[in-house]
XYZ file of C-alpha atoms in Angstrom:
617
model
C 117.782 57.097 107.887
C 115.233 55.691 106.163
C 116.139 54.277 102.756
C 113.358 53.514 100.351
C 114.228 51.968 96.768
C 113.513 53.979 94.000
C 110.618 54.174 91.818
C 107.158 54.169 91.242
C 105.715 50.844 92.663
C 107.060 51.673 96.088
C 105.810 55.364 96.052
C 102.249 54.573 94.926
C 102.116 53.095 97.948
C 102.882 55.786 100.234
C 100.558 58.766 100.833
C 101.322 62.334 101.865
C 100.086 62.026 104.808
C 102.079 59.355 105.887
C 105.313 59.553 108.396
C 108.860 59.909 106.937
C 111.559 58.377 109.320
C 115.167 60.269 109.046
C 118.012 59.435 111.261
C 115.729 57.653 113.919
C 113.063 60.604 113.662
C 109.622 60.660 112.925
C 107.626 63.240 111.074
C 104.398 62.784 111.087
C 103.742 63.974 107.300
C 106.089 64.195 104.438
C 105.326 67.943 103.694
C 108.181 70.124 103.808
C 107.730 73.518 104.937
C 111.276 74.940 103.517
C 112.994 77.650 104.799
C 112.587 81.654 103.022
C 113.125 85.220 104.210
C 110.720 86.731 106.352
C 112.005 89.726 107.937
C 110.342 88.654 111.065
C 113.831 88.381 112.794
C 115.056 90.872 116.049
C 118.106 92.289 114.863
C 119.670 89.505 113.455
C 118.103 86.813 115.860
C 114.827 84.881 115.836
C 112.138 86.595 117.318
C 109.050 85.614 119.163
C 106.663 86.313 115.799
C 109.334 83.425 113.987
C 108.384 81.392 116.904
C 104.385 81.765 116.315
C 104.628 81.421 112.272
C 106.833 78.384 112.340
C 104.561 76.695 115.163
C 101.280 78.057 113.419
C 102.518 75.260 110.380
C 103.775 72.651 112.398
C 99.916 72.740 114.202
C 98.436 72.495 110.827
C 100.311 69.175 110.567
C 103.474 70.081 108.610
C 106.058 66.878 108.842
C 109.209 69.193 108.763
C 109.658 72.946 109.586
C 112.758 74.328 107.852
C 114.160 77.595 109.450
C 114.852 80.848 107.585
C 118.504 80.557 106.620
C 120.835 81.656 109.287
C 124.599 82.809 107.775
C 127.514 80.694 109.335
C 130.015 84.201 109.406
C 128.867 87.994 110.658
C 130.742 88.764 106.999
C 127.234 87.571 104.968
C 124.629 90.232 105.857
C 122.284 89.576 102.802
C 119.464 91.724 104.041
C 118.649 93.588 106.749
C 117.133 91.339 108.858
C 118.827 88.112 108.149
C 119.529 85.737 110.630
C 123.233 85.215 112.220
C 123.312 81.264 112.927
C 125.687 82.721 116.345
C 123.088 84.726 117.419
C 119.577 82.169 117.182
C 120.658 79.244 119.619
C 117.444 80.760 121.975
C 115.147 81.581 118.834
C 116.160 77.468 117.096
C 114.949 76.630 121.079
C 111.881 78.675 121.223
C 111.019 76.998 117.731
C 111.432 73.495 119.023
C 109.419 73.936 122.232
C 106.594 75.425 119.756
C 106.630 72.889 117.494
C 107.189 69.592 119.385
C 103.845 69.164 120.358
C 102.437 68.426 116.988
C 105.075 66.694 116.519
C 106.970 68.616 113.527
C 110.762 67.971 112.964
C 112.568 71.129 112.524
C 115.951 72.112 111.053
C 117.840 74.763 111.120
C 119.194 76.134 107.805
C 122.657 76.994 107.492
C 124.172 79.381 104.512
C 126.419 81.926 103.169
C 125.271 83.458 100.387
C 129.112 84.312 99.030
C 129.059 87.053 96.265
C 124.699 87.076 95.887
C 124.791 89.132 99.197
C 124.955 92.317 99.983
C 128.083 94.487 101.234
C 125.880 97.299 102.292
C 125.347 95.805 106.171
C 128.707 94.435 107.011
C 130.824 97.265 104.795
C 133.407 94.615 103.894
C 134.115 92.478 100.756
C 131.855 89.833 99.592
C 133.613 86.346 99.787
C 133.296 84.180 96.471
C 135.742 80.764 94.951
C 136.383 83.426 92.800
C 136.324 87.144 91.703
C 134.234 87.296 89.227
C 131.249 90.210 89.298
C 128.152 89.272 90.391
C 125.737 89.042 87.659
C 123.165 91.347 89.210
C 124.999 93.974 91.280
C 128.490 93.894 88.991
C 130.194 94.195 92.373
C 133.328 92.338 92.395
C 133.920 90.056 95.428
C 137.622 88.889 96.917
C 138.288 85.748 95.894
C 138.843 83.177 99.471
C 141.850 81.889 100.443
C 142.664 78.940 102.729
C 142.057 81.344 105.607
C 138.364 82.542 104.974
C 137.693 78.912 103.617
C 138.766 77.250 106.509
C 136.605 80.027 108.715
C 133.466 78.931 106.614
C 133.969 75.729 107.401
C 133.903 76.420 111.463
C 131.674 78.912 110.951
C 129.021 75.965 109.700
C 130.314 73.213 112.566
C 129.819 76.442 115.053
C 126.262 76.935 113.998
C 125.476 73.017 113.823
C 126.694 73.196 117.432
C 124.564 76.101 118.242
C 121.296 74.229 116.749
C 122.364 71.028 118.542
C 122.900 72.620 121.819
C 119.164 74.425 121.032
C 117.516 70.714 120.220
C 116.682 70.848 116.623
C 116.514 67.216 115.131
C 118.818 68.426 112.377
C 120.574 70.670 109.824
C 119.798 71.788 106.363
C 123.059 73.608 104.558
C 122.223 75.854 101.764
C 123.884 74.822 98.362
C 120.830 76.324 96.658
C 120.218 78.926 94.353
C 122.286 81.866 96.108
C 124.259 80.299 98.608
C 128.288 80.336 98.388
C 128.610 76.989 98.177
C 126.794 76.241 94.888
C 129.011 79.220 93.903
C 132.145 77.025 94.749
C 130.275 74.009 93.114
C 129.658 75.618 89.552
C 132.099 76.847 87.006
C 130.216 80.012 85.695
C 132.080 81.411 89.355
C 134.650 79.099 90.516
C 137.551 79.543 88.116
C 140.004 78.619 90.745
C 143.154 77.141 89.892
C 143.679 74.748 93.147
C 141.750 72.120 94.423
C 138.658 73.708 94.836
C 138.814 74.422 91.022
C 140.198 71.254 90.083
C 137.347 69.120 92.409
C 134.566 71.986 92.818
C 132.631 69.885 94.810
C 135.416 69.622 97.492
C 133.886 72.220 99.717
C 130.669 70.952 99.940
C 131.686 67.739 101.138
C 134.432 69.422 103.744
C 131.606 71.469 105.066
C 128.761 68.423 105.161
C 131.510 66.593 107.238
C 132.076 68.925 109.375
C 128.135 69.615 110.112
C 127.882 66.055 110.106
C 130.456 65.476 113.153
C 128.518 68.360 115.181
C 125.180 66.180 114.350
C 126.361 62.781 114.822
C 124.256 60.087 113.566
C 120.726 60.764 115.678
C 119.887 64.375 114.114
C 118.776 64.532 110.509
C 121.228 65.822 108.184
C 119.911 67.654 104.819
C 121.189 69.318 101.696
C 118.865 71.907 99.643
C 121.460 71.115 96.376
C 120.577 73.314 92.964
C 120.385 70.951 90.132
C 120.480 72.986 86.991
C 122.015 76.632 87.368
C 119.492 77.051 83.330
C 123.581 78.211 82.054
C 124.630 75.038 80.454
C 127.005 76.286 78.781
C 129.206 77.080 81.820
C 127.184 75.951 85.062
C 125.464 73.302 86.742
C 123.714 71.279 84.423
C 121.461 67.836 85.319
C 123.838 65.458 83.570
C 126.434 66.757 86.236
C 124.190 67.257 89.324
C 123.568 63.436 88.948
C 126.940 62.667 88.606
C 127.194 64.653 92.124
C 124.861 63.198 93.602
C 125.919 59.773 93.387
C 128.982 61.195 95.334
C 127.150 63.166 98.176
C 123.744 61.549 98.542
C 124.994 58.634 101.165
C 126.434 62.132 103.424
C 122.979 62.802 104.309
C 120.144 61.704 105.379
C 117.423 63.897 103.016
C 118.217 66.111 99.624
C 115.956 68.865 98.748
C 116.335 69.525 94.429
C 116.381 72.802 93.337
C 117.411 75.082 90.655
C 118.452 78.395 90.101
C 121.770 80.645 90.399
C 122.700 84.341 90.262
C 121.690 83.735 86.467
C 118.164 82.377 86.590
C 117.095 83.926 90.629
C 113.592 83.274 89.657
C 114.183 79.651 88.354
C 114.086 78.741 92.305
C 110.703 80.400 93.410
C 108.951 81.337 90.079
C 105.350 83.151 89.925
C 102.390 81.790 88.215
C 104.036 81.979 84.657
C 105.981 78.820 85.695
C 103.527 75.800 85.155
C 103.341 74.125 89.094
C 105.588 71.086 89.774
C 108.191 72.323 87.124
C 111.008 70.582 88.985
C 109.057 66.742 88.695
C 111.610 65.355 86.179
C 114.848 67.207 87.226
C 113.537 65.260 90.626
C 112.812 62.068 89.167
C 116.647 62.113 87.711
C 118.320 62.727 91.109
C 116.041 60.257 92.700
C 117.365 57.596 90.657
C 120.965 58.436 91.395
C 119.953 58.908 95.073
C 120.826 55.518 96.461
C 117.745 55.394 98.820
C 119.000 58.813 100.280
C 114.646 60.277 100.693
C 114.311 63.258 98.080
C 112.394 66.331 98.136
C 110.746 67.429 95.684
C 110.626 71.588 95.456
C 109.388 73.940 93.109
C 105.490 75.661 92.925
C 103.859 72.099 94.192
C 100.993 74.447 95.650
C 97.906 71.887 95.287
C 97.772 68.523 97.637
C 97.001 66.447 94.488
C 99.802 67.417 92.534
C 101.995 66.515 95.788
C 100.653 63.367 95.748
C 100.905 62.521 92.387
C 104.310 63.199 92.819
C 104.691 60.142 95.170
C 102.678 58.264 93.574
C 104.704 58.474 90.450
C 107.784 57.809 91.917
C 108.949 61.617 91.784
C 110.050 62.132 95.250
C 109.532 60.998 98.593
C 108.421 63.926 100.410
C 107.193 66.965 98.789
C 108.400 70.885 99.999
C 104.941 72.902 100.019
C 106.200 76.620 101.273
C 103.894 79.058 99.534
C 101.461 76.331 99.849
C 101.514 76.621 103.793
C 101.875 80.260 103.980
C 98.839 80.501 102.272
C 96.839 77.712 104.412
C 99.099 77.100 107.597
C 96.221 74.563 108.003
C 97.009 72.442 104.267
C 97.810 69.181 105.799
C 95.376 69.048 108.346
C 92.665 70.032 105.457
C 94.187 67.248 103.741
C 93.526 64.653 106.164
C 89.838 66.477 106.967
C 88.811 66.383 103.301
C 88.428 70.063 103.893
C 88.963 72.889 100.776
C 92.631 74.697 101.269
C 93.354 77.852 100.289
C 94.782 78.099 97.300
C 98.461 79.804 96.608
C 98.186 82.401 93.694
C 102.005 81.895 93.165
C 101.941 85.676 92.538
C 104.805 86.417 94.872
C 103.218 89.538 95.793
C 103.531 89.351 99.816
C 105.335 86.361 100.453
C 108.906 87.304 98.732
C 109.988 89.776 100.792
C 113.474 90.316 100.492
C 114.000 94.416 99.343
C 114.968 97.486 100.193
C 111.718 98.324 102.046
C 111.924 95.114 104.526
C 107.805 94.144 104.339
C 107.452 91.207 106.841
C 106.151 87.535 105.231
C 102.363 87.794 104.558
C 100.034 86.253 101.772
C 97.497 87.633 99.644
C 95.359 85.124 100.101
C 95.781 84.765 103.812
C 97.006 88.328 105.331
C 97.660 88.350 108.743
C 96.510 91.084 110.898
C 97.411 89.430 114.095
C 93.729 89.708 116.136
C 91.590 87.254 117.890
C 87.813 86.396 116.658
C 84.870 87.744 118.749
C 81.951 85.599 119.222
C 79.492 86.580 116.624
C 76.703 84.674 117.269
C 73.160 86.331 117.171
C 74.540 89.138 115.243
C 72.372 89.804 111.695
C 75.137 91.174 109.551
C 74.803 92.705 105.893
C 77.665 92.531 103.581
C 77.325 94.590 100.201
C 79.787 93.661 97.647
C 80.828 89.866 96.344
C 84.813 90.777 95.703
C 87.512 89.795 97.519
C 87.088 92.496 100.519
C 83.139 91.099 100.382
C 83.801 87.559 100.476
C 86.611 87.633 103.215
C 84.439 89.963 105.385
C 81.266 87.623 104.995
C 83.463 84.447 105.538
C 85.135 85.668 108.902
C 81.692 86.563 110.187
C 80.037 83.456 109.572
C 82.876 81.758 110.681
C 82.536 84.106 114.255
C 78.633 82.753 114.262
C 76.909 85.699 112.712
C 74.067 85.622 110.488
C 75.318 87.014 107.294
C 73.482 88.022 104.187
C 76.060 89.100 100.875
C 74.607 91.311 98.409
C 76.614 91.444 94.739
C 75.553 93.426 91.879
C 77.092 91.051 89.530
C 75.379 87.879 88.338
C 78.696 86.420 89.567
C 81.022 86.233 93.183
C 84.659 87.381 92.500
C 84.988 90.915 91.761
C 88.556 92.044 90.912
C 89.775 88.311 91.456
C 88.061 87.054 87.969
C 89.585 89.885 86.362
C 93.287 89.622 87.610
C 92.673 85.872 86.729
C 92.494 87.082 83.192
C 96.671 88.419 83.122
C 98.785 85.895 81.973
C 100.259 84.084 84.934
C 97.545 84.946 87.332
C 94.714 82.024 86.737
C 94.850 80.842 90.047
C 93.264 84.112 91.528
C 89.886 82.113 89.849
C 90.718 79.652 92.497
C 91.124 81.680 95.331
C 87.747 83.484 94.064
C 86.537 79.925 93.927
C 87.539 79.132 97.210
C 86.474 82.699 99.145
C 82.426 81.180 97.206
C 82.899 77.900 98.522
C 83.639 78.853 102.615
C 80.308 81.241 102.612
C 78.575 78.449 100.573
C 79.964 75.874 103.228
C 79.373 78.792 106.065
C 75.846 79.414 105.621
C 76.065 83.123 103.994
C 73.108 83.761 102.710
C 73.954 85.238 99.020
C 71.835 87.793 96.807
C 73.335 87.814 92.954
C 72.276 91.169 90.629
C 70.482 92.898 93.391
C 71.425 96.140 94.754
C 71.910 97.181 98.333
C 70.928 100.516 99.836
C 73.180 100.238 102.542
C 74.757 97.625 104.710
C 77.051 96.745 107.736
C 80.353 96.482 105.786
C 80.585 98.276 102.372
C 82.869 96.469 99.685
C 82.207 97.398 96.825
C 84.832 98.142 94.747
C 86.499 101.066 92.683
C 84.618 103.514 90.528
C 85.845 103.570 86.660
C 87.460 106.288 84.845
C 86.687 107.862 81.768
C 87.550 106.278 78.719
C 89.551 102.610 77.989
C 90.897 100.938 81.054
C 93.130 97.881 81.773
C 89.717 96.401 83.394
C 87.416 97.000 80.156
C 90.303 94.640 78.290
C 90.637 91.846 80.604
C 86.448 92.039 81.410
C 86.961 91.253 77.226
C 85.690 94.902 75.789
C 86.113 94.969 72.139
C 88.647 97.542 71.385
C 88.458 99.454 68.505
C 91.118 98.197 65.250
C 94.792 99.892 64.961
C 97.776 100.485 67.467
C 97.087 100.156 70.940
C 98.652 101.807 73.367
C 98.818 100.596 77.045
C 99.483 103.455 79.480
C 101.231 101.884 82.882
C 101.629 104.495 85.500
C 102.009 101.595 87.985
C 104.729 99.377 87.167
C 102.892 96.333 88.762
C 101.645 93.362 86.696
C 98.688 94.660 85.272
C 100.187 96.931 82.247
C 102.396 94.447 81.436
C 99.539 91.432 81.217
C 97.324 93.331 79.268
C 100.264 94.264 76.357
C 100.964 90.825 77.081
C 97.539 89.730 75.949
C 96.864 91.979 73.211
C 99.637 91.175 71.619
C 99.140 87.793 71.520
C 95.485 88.643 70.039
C 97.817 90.087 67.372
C 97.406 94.086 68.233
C 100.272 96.698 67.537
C 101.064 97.374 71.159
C 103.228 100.089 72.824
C 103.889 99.809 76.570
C 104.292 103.370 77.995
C 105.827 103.619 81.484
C 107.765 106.365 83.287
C 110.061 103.971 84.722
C 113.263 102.842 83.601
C 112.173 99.383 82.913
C 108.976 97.840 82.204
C 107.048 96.494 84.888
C 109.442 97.774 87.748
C 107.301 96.566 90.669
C 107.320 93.131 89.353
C 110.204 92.017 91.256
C 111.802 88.671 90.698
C 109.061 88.499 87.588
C 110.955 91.879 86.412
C 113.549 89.645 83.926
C 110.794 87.670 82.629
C 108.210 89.670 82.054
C 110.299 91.691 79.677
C 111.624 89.075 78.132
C 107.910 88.028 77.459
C 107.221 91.608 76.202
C 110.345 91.250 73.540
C 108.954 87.974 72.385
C 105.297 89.165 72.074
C 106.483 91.936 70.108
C 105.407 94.697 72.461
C 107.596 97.995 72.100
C 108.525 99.787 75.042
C 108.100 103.267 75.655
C 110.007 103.508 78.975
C 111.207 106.792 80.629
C 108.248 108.262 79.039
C 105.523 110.815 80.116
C 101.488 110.275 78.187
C 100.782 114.015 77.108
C 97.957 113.641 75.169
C 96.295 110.649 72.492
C 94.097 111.173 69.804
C 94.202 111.972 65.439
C 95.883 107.983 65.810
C 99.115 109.220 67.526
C 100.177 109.541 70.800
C 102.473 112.044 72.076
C 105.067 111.432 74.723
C 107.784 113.064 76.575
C 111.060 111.997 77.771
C 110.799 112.047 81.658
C 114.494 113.622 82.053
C 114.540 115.147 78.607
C 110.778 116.546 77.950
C 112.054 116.099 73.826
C 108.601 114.742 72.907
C 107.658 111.976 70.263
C 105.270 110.303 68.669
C 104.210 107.000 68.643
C 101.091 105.199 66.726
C 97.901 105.130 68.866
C 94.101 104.393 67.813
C 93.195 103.204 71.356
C 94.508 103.941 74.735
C 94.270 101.834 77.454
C 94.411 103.411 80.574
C 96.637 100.784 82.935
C 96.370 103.200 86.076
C 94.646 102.824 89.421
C 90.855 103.457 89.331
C 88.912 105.524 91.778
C 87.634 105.053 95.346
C 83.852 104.617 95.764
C 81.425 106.008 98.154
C 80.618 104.915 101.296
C 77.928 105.696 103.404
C 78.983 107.002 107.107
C 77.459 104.336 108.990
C 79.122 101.560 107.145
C 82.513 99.720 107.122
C 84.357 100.240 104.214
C 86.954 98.091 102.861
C 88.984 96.911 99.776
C 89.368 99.245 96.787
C 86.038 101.225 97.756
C 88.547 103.049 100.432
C 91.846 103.155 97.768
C 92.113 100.642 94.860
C 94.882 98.561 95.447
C 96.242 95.201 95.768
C 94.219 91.700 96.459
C 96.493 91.946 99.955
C 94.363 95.245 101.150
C 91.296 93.995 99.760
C 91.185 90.856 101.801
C 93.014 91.985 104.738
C 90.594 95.382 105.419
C 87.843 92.507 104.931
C 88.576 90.620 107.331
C 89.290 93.511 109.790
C 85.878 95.004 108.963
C 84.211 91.717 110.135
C 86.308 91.840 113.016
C 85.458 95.556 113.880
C 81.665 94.934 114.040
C 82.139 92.067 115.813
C 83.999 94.021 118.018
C 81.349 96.902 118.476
């Protein structure tokens, strides 16, 4: 293990791309790709496509590969395709033979996520220290005797065993954010009156030595440990996390600080209303109390400079850059090139995937669509449109060779990017807009600002407006007439609830109209937030509710079970819907919201397989 005093003078030294030694092993960068849900799995194994995205990041120079977390007992099912640690000894194999060559360490993750999971799969009682409701389903777990405790306990030596016998260089176990043993560790569940109540801890430590004695000392033992459940007034709070980690630091070789519980899910992988780096000082604290034990500092570190800073300032020693390398699988090697990386929108749009409808692990910025790259070269190649479809479709044809000429109407590249940058939260879609300029800049593209095209080879250009006020006209800065504004939001996505966001902070009147239950119902793990930004801004919320008609300054609206109507005030309406497709000429290949406005994720992904298509023809 490698122990390294701490502090700033000895981390200014050190850069991210330098090795980090742990239990005799050497990763060649101290980037942390950490483990998350993917739905990639075969039944409840690792599959062949895990294999290919874990060894797609260790290639791009990742210094540790973190598996998605496998459950230590067939009792956790969390989600449908969630890995059982007894069934992935040949998928934690396939994983090591991928990423050995480049010289990645990888660990397997080990978990139960206790009463935070789900009994819909295994149809049989959640486990939990205690049995208290969980605090988003309500459902009410059995509280673990000796029995099911001591079965936990083999059930993480079995699955260290398994990842031994499979050659992993170590273990991470899961006391993070939903796992069952932060659950046992925090007194907002454990209310136990033996000792596992009395020293909550205690289970923790039995299960660490246990994993520990299936590891021996050669294979890298970690701990992903939430710091600060945000409940102080029952939960884990920093004061005692560094008390803790005094205690269980010198058990392993690495600790990973995180925070979040069943309380505050979105405290552990917040969106872009969470500044970047959040977690520096909660860090900084356990570092201190570490011993020497190397820390990992977690938590929207998306850019490399902000990783680095973090060494440099004594933060942490390595630096856990998920969404960062599921955007750019190619960050660290960038890094050491000098070369632009993609940027993370922290929008969690594609890349949290765990729901009801099982989407597998993409990226906005960076979909894949799992095809090769034809040779392009002496191809002439018109692009019409300089949004996100546009600018992917021009940059993966000069990137094949061709000879590519982008035509925008605008005076500026971007599209629908600049204007999603404009939602609160969403900035970093400028950067991404930024970026998509920079590679046909870098690339060659020859690029044609305010003209119009006739035609061209690939057709991008954009949605067609609809009559009247529209979420767009606000965040392109339209001046809206005085009085109460109403937002209409037919969607449920971010876009309704940004723009009441930001009209109410100009100081408008705003009612947010939706049919759904709750405001914003597509947001996801944003969903608690974003309302709770809405109540502070001021905005009213029409939910349930059916637009009739707007106009004499009222609006009129209809409950969607009920049809009573109402009234509400209303000198503007702004139309949050989706706009309309364009036209497209038949000889062209459309893509992006000219075909169906949607989502950045369409937009770039049909770019990039229109490029591919002509390259193809």
């Amino acid at each position: 293990m490698q122990r390294v005093p701490p502090g700033g003078a000895r981390a200014a030294l050190t850069s991210l791309l330098d090795p980090l030694v742990l239990a005799g092993r050497t990763a060649p960068s101290r980037v942390l790709f950490g483990p998350h849900e993917t739905n990639l799995g075969r039944g409840r194994a690792l599959s062949e496509r895990h294999v290919a995205y874990y060894a797609r990041r260790a290639a791009g120079g990742c210094g540790i590969v973190v598996t998605e977390t496998a459950s230590v007992h067939g009792g956790d099912h969390p989600y449908e395709r969630s890995p059982l640690a007894a069934d992935c000894g040949p998928g934690w194999a396939d994983v090591v033979a991928a990423c050995r060559p480049h010289g990645a360490l990888v660990l397997a993750s080990l978990g139960h996520t206790g009463a935070q999971g789900t009994s819909a799969y295994a149809q049989s009682a959640l486990w939990a220290p205690s049995a208290v409701p969980d605090v988003a389903t309500r459902e009410v777990p059995v509280a673990m005797e000796q029995p099911e405790i001591d079965a936990l306990v083999a059930g993480f030596a079995a699955g260290a065993r398994i990842a031994v016998g499979a050659g992993v260089d170590g273990v991470e176990v899961d006391a993070g954010a939903r796992s069952l043993l932060r659950q046992f560790a925090s007194g907002l569940t454990n209310h136990r009156g033996d000792a596992y109540g009395a020293d909550r801890p205690r289970l923790l430590r039995e299960v660490l030595a246990a994993v520990r004695a299936e590891l021996g000392s050669g294979r890298v033992l970690s701990l992903r440990l939430s710091c600060d459940e945000e409940a102080p007034w029952a939960g884990i709070t920093p004061d005692l996390a560094v008390e803790r980690v005094r205690e269980l630091a010198p058990l392993v070789d690495l600790l990973v600080v995180v925070r979040g519980s069943g309380l505050a899910a979105s405290a552990y992988r917040p969106d872009g209303h969470t500044r970047p780096g959040f977690n520096a000082d909660l860090t900084r604290r356990v570092r201190a109390a570490a011993g020497g034990t190397p820390v990992v500092l977690q938590g929207s570190v998306v850019d490399v400079t902000a990783a680095q800073r973090a060494l440099d300032e004594g933060v942490a020693d390595a630096v856990e850059m998920t969404r960062a390398q599921i955007a750019d699988a190619d960050l660290v090697r960038k890094a050491r090139a000098g070369v632009p990386v993609r940027p993370c929108t922290l929008c969690n749009q594609a890349c949290q995937v765990r729901g009801v409808r099982n989407p597998l692990v993409s990226c906005v910025a960076d979909p894949a669509d799992g095809a090769g790259l034809p040779d392009g070269a002496g191809r002439r190649v018109t692009v019409v449109g300089g949004g996100p479809a546009g600018l992917e479709a021009a940059r993966v044809l000069a990137t094949a060779g061709a000879d590519v000429r982008l035509v925008e109407r605008s005076d500026r590249l971007g599209g629908a990017l600049r204007l999603v940058a404009a939602l609160p939260g969403r900035s970093r879609f400028a950067d991404l807009a930024d970026w998509l300029a920079g590679e046909v800049a870098r690339l060659g593209v020859r690029v044609k600002l305010g003209k119009t095209a006739e035609g061209g080879d690939v057709v991008a250009t954009g949605a067609q407006r609809r009559e009247g006020l529209t979420a767009a006209d606000a965040l392109a800065g339209a001046e809206l007439p005085p009085g109460p504004v109403v937002v209409h939001d037919p969607v449920g996505g971010p876009v309704g609830v940004g723009v009441a966001e930001l009209l109410a902070a100009a100081g408008r009147e705003v009612t947010l109209v939706t049919p759904d239950a709750v405001a914003g119902e597509r947001l996801g793990g944003d969903l608690g937030p974003a309302n709770a930004r809405l109540a502070r801004a001021g905005v009213r919320r029409a939910t349930s509710s059916v637009l009739c008609s707007a106009g004499d300054g009222v609006a009129v609206l209809a409950g969607r079970w009920t049809g009573e109507e109402r009234w509400v005030p209303c000198a503007v309406l702004v139309n949050a819907g989706p706009l309309l497709p364009g036209d497209v000429p038949q000889a062209a290949v459309a893509a992006g919201d000219v075909v169906a406005p949607r989502t950045v994720l369409e937009a770039v992904l049909e770019g990039r397989r229109a490029a591919r298509a002509l390259l193809s023809g």
